Amino acid sequence: MAAILRISCAAVLLLCGVPPASAQSYPNRPVRVVVGFPAGGPTDAIARMVSQKLSDALGQQFFVENVGGAGGNTAAGQVARATPDGYTIMAISTGFMVNPSLYARVPYDAVKDFAPVTLVAASPNVVVVNPLVPAKSLPELVQLIRDNPGKYSFAGPGVGSTPHLGGELFRLAFNLDLVHVPFTGAAPAVQATVGGHTPIAFTALPSSLSAIQSGQLRALGVAANERAGGIPGVPTFAEQGIRDQEADTLTGIVAPAGTPKEIVDLLYREIAKAVGQPDLTERLAVLGFKAVADTPDEFAARIKLEMEKWGKVVHDAKLRIE
């Protein structure tokens, strides 16, 4: 009889909209923060910053677990199938939104399998050239490539990365004879351009910031709506008359679909507080990122927007990974 009464009471609480005890007491044990890339990259670095802030604020350990493979697909597939109780969440990059159109098969649905928490931070892509390249602006670069068909290539940190797709968007917009040279990461792509092996690179700002500031590379344009804090003297694409070329490298937090809204909202609120603190804002700026911390609904809309935008570029550039 007591068991039946407990079940009946639980049913009444659910019908009345009272959150389950697990959501009310969350977190009461450590929380796993999955990163789909090896340690050391910007997604990993930001995940660790956020995890430490959440640990401090909520009194339980938020620990990063790196699960590499297939451009983040392996990790996303695991998190999509995880128990939606808030004890497994994931730090994602823009590849999370690109990969469904780029890969023949991915083990997750970016919209149906996840509950967006917040877009933590964003960093613009930037076009850089070796100092020996004569172009001093993006229009000059376009003309240089047109005047020398078959001569110019651009480095990027791998097929399907946001910088690669930003380069393809640029190439398609101006119908340029410009070949992508993929590298195994951002650092090799930047070093190849510093060394003159590839004259041009499309990169996320964090990977090329120090080379720009030291004069090893010349930045021609920032693919964003506003200039970047680390290189305020470099104009945006739009300032140079080039529209609809915005390309950000994003880092956000998602949870498995079905995670209680109370938990999602709690995580959003705490992350928003964290990235609003000067120490974290400054650490993000050093990496070349700007704090965002938008709402779960805003992040959900951004995910769909990025999927549509880059899906079209993948289709038009005829890109595919089997």
Coordinates of C-alpha atoms in Angstrom, one line a residue:
M1 CA 0.0 0.0 0.0
A2 CA 2.8 2.4 0.9
A3 CA 4.5 1.7 -2.4
I4 CA 1.3 2.4 -4.3
L5 CA 0.9 5.7 -2.4
R6 CA 4.5 6.7 -3.2
I7 CA 3.9 6.1 -6.9
S8 CA 0.6 8.0 -6.9
C9 CA 2.2 10.9 -5.2
A10 CA 5.1 11.0 -7.7
A11 CA 2.5 10.9 -10.5
V12 CA 0.6 13.9 -9.0
L13 CA 3.9 15.8 -8.6
L14 CA 4.8 15.3 -12.3
L15 CA 1.3 16.3 -13.4
C16 CA 1.5 19.4 -11.3
G17 CA 4.8 20.4 -13.0
V18 CA 6.9 19.9 -9.9
P19 CA 10.4 19.0 -11.0
P20 CA 11.8 15.6 -9.9
A21 CA 14.1 15.6 -6.9
S22 CA 17.1 14.9 -9.2
A23 CA 16.6 18.2 -10.9
Q24 CA 16.1 20.0 -7.6
S25 CA 19.3 18.7 -6.0
Y26 CA 21.5 18.8 -9.1
P27 CA 24.4 18.3 -9.1
N28 CA 25.0 15.9 -6.3
R29 CA 27.9 14.0 -8.0
P30 CA 30.6 14.9 -10.6
V31 CA 29.6 16.0 -14.1
R32 CA 31.4 14.8 -17.2
V33 CA 32.1 17.5 -19.8
V34 CA 32.9 15.8 -23.1
V35 CA 35.2 17.5 -25.7
G36 CA 35.5 15.9 -29.1
F37 CA 39.1 16.8 -29.7
P38 CA 42.5 16.2 -28.0
A39 CA 43.6 18.4 -25.1
G40 CA 45.2 21.7 -25.9
G41 CA 42.9 23.2 -28.6
P42 CA 40.5 26.2 -28.1
T43 CA 37.4 24.0 -27.5
D44 CA 39.3 22.1 -24.8
A45 CA 40.7 25.2 -23.2
I46 CA 37.3 26.9 -23.0
A47 CA 35.7 23.7 -21.7
R48 CA 38.2 23.6 -18.9
M49 CA 37.6 27.3 -18.0
V50 CA 33.9 26.8 -17.9
S51 CA 34.2 23.5 -16.0
Q52 CA 36.3 25.1 -13.2
K53 CA 33.8 28.0 -12.8
L54 CA 30.9 25.5 -12.6
S55 CA 32.8 23.4 -10.1
D56 CA 33.3 26.5 -7.9
A57 CA 29.8 27.7 -8.2
L58 CA 27.9 24.4 -7.8
G59 CA 30.0 22.5 -5.4
Q60 CA 30.6 19.4 -7.5
Q61 CA 33.4 18.6 -9.9
F62 CA 32.8 19.3 -13.6
F63 CA 35.6 17.3 -15.3
V64 CA 36.7 17.4 -18.9
E65 CA 36.9 14.1 -20.8
N66 CA 38.6 14.2 -24.3
V67 CA 37.0 11.8 -26.8
G68 CA 38.7 12.4 -30.1
G69 CA 37.8 11.0 -33.5
A70 CA 36.0 11.8 -36.8
G71 CA 36.1 15.6 -36.3
G72 CA 34.1 15.4 -33.1
N73 CA 31.5 13.0 -34.4
T74 CA 32.6 10.1 -32.1
A75 CA 32.1 12.2 -29.0
A76 CA 28.8 13.7 -30.2
G77 CA 27.5 10.2 -30.9
Q78 CA 28.3 9.1 -27.4
V79 CA 26.7 12.2 -25.8
A80 CA 23.6 11.8 -27.9
R81 CA 23.1 8.4 -26.3
A82 CA 24.0 9.4 -22.8
T83 CA 21.4 9.4 -20.0
P84 CA 19.8 12.9 -20.1
D85 CA 20.2 13.7 -16.4
G86 CA 22.7 16.6 -16.6
Y87 CA 25.7 14.5 -15.6
T88 CA 27.0 14.3 -19.2
I89 CA 27.3 17.5 -21.2
M90 CA 29.4 18.4 -24.2
A91 CA 31.5 21.4 -25.3
I92 CA 31.0 21.7 -29.1
S93 CA 32.6 23.7 -31.9
T94 CA 31.2 24.8 -35.2
G95 CA 32.1 21.3 -36.6
F96 CA 29.1 20.0 -34.6
M97 CA 26.9 21.9 -37.0
V98 CA 28.9 21.4 -40.2
N99 CA 29.5 17.6 -40.0
P100 CA 26.0 16.5 -40.7
S101 CA 26.2 17.9 -44.2
L102 CA 29.9 17.1 -44.7
Y103 CA 30.1 13.5 -43.7
A104 CA 28.2 10.7 -45.4
R105 CA 27.0 9.5 -42.0
V106 CA 27.2 11.0 -38.6
P107 CA 26.0 9.2 -35.4
Y108 CA 23.9 12.1 -34.1
D109 CA 21.2 14.5 -35.1
A110 CA 22.4 18.0 -34.1
V111 CA 18.8 19.3 -33.5
K112 CA 16.8 16.3 -32.3
D113 CA 19.5 14.6 -30.1
F114 CA 20.6 17.6 -28.0
A115 CA 19.3 20.3 -25.7
P116 CA 21.3 23.5 -26.3
V117 CA 22.6 25.2 -23.1
T118 CA 24.5 28.3 -24.3
L119 CA 26.9 29.6 -26.9
V120 CA 29.8 30.4 -24.6
A121 CA 32.1 32.3 -26.9
A122 CA 32.9 33.1 -30.6
S123 CA 36.0 34.0 -32.5
P124 CA 36.0 35.3 -36.1
N125 CA 37.9 33.8 -38.9
V126 CA 40.6 35.9 -40.5
V127 CA 42.4 35.9 -43.8
V128 CA 46.2 36.2 -43.6
V129 CA 49.0 36.2 -46.1
N130 CA 52.7 35.7 -46.1
P131 CA 54.3 39.2 -46.0
L132 CA 55.8 38.6 -49.5
V133 CA 52.3 38.5 -51.0
P134 CA 51.7 42.0 -52.5
A135 CA 48.0 42.3 -51.6
K136 CA 47.3 44.7 -48.8
S137 CA 43.5 44.3 -48.7
L138 CA 40.9 41.8 -49.7
P139 CA 39.9 43.5 -53.0
E140 CA 43.6 43.5 -53.9
L141 CA 43.8 39.8 -53.0
V142 CA 40.8 39.0 -55.2
Q143 CA 42.4 40.9 -58.1
L144 CA 45.8 39.2 -57.5
I145 CA 44.3 35.7 -57.7
R146 CA 42.3 36.6 -60.8
D147 CA 45.4 38.0 -62.5
N148 CA 47.4 34.8 -61.7
P149 CA 45.1 31.8 -62.4
G150 CA 46.4 28.5 -61.0
K151 CA 49.1 30.1 -58.9
Y152 CA 47.5 30.7 -55.5
S153 CA 46.4 28.3 -52.8
F154 CA 45.2 28.7 -49.2
A155 CA 46.0 26.7 -46.1
G156 CA 43.3 25.5 -43.8
P157 CA 43.2 23.3 -40.6
G158 CA 41.5 20.4 -42.3
V159 CA 38.6 19.6 -44.6
G160 CA 35.3 20.9 -43.3
S161 CA 36.8 23.2 -40.7
T162 CA 35.2 26.6 -40.4
P163 CA 38.3 28.3 -41.9
H164 CA 38.2 25.9 -44.8
L165 CA 34.5 26.6 -45.4
G166 CA 35.1 30.3 -45.0
G167 CA 37.8 30.0 -47.7
E168 CA 35.4 28.1 -50.0
L169 CA 32.7 30.7 -49.4
F170 CA 35.2 33.4 -50.4
R171 CA 36.3 31.4 -53.5
L172 CA 32.7 30.7 -54.6
A173 CA 31.6 34.4 -54.1
F174 CA 34.3 35.6 -56.5
N175 CA 34.6 32.5 -58.7
L176 CA 38.3 32.3 -58.0
D177 CA 40.9 29.8 -59.1
L178 CA 42.0 29.1 -55.5
V179 CA 42.9 25.7 -54.2
H180 CA 42.5 24.6 -50.6
V181 CA 45.6 22.9 -49.0
P182 CA 44.4 21.0 -45.9
F183 CA 46.7 20.5 -42.9
T184 CA 46.3 18.3 -39.8
G185 CA 45.5 21.3 -37.6
A186 CA 45.6 25.1 -37.3
A187 CA 49.2 25.3 -36.2
P188 CA 50.7 23.5 -39.2
A189 CA 48.5 25.6 -41.5
V190 CA 49.8 28.8 -39.9
Q191 CA 53.4 27.7 -40.0
A192 CA 53.1 26.8 -43.7
T193 CA 52.0 30.3 -44.4
V194 CA 54.6 31.9 -42.2
G195 CA 57.2 29.8 -44.2
G196 CA 55.7 30.8 -47.5
H197 CA 54.8 27.3 -48.5
T198 CA 51.2 28.4 -48.9
P199 CA 50.8 32.1 -49.6
I200 CA 47.4 32.5 -48.0
A201 CA 45.6 31.0 -45.0
F202 CA 42.1 31.2 -43.7
T203 CA 42.3 30.6 -40.0
A204 CA 40.4 31.1 -36.8
L205 CA 41.8 34.1 -35.0
P206 CA 43.3 32.2 -32.0
S207 CA 45.6 30.2 -34.1
S208 CA 47.1 33.1 -36.1
L209 CA 46.9 35.9 -33.6
S210 CA 50.5 35.8 -32.3
A211 CA 51.9 35.5 -35.9
I212 CA 49.8 38.5 -36.9
Q213 CA 50.9 40.6 -33.9
S214 CA 54.6 39.7 -34.5
G215 CA 54.4 40.6 -38.1
Q216 CA 55.1 37.1 -39.4
L217 CA 51.7 37.2 -41.2
R218 CA 49.7 40.1 -42.6
A219 CA 46.0 40.0 -41.8
L220 CA 43.8 41.3 -44.6
G221 CA 40.3 41.0 -43.2
V222 CA 38.2 39.8 -40.3
A223 CA 35.1 37.7 -41.2
A224 CA 32.8 39.3 -38.6
N225 CA 30.4 42.1 -38.1
E226 CA 32.9 44.0 -36.0
R227 CA 36.7 44.3 -35.7
A228 CA 38.5 41.8 -33.5
G229 CA 39.9 43.0 -30.1
G230 CA 43.3 41.5 -30.6
I231 CA 43.9 43.1 -34.0
P232 CA 41.8 46.3 -34.0
G233 CA 43.6 47.7 -37.0
V234 CA 42.4 45.0 -39.4
P235 CA 39.1 45.9 -41.1
T236 CA 36.2 43.5 -41.5
F237 CA 35.1 42.0 -44.8
A238 CA 32.1 44.3 -44.8
E239 CA 34.2 47.4 -44.4
Q240 CA 36.0 46.4 -47.6
G241 CA 32.7 46.0 -49.5
I242 CA 32.5 42.2 -49.1
R243 CA 29.1 41.2 -47.7
D244 CA 27.7 37.9 -46.3
Q245 CA 31.1 36.4 -45.5
E246 CA 30.9 36.2 -41.7
A247 CA 32.5 33.0 -40.4
D248 CA 32.9 32.4 -36.7
T249 CA 34.5 29.6 -34.8
L250 CA 32.0 28.9 -32.0
T251 CA 32.3 27.1 -28.7
G252 CA 29.1 26.1 -26.9
I253 CA 27.6 23.7 -24.4
V254 CA 24.9 21.2 -25.2
A255 CA 23.3 18.3 -23.2
P256 CA 21.5 15.2 -24.4
A257 CA 17.9 15.8 -25.5
G258 CA 15.5 15.2 -22.6
T259 CA 17.7 16.8 -20.0
P260 CA 15.4 18.5 -17.5
K261 CA 14.8 22.1 -18.4
E262 CA 15.6 23.1 -14.8
I263 CA 19.1 21.7 -15.2
V264 CA 19.6 23.3 -18.6
D265 CA 18.5 26.6 -17.3
L266 CA 20.7 26.3 -14.2
L267 CA 23.8 25.5 -16.3
Y268 CA 23.0 28.4 -18.6
R269 CA 22.6 30.9 -15.8
E270 CA 25.9 29.8 -14.1
I271 CA 27.8 29.8 -17.4
A272 CA 26.5 33.3 -18.2
K273 CA 27.6 34.5 -14.8
A274 CA 31.0 32.9 -15.3
V275 CA 31.8 34.4 -18.7
G276 CA 30.7 37.8 -17.4
Q277 CA 33.5 37.8 -14.8
P278 CA 36.5 39.9 -15.8
D279 CA 39.0 37.1 -15.3
L280 CA 37.3 34.7 -17.7
T281 CA 36.5 37.5 -20.2
E282 CA 40.2 38.3 -20.3
R283 CA 41.3 34.7 -20.6
L284 CA 38.9 34.3 -23.5
A285 CA 40.3 37.4 -25.1
V286 CA 43.8 36.1 -24.9
L287 CA 42.6 33.1 -26.9
G288 CA 41.0 35.4 -29.5
F289 CA 37.4 34.7 -28.3
K290 CA 34.6 37.1 -27.3
A291 CA 32.2 36.0 -24.6
V292 CA 28.6 35.5 -25.8
A293 CA 26.5 33.4 -23.3
D294 CA 23.2 33.5 -25.1
T295 CA 20.1 31.8 -23.9
P296 CA 19.2 28.1 -24.8
D297 CA 16.6 29.3 -27.3
E298 CA 19.0 31.7 -28.9
F299 CA 21.7 29.0 -29.2
A300 CA 19.1 26.6 -30.7
A301 CA 18.4 29.2 -33.4
R302 CA 22.1 29.8 -34.0
I303 CA 22.7 26.0 -34.4
K304 CA 20.0 25.8 -37.1
L305 CA 21.3 28.9 -38.8
E306 CA 24.9 27.6 -38.9
M307 CA 23.8 24.2 -40.2
E308 CA 21.9 25.9 -43.1
K309 CA 24.6 28.3 -44.0
W310 CA 27.5 25.9 -44.0
G311 CA 25.4 23.1 -45.5
K312 CA 24.9 25.2 -48.6
V313 CA 28.7 25.9 -48.8
V314 CA 29.4 22.2 -48.5
H315 CA 26.9 21.4 -51.3
D316 CA 28.1 24.2 -53.6
A317 CA 31.8 23.4 -53.1
K318 CA 31.0 19.6 -53.6
L319 CA 32.7 18.6 -50.4
R320 CA 32.1 15.1 -48.9
I321 CA 33.8 12.9 -46.4
E322 CA 32.8 9.2 -46.6

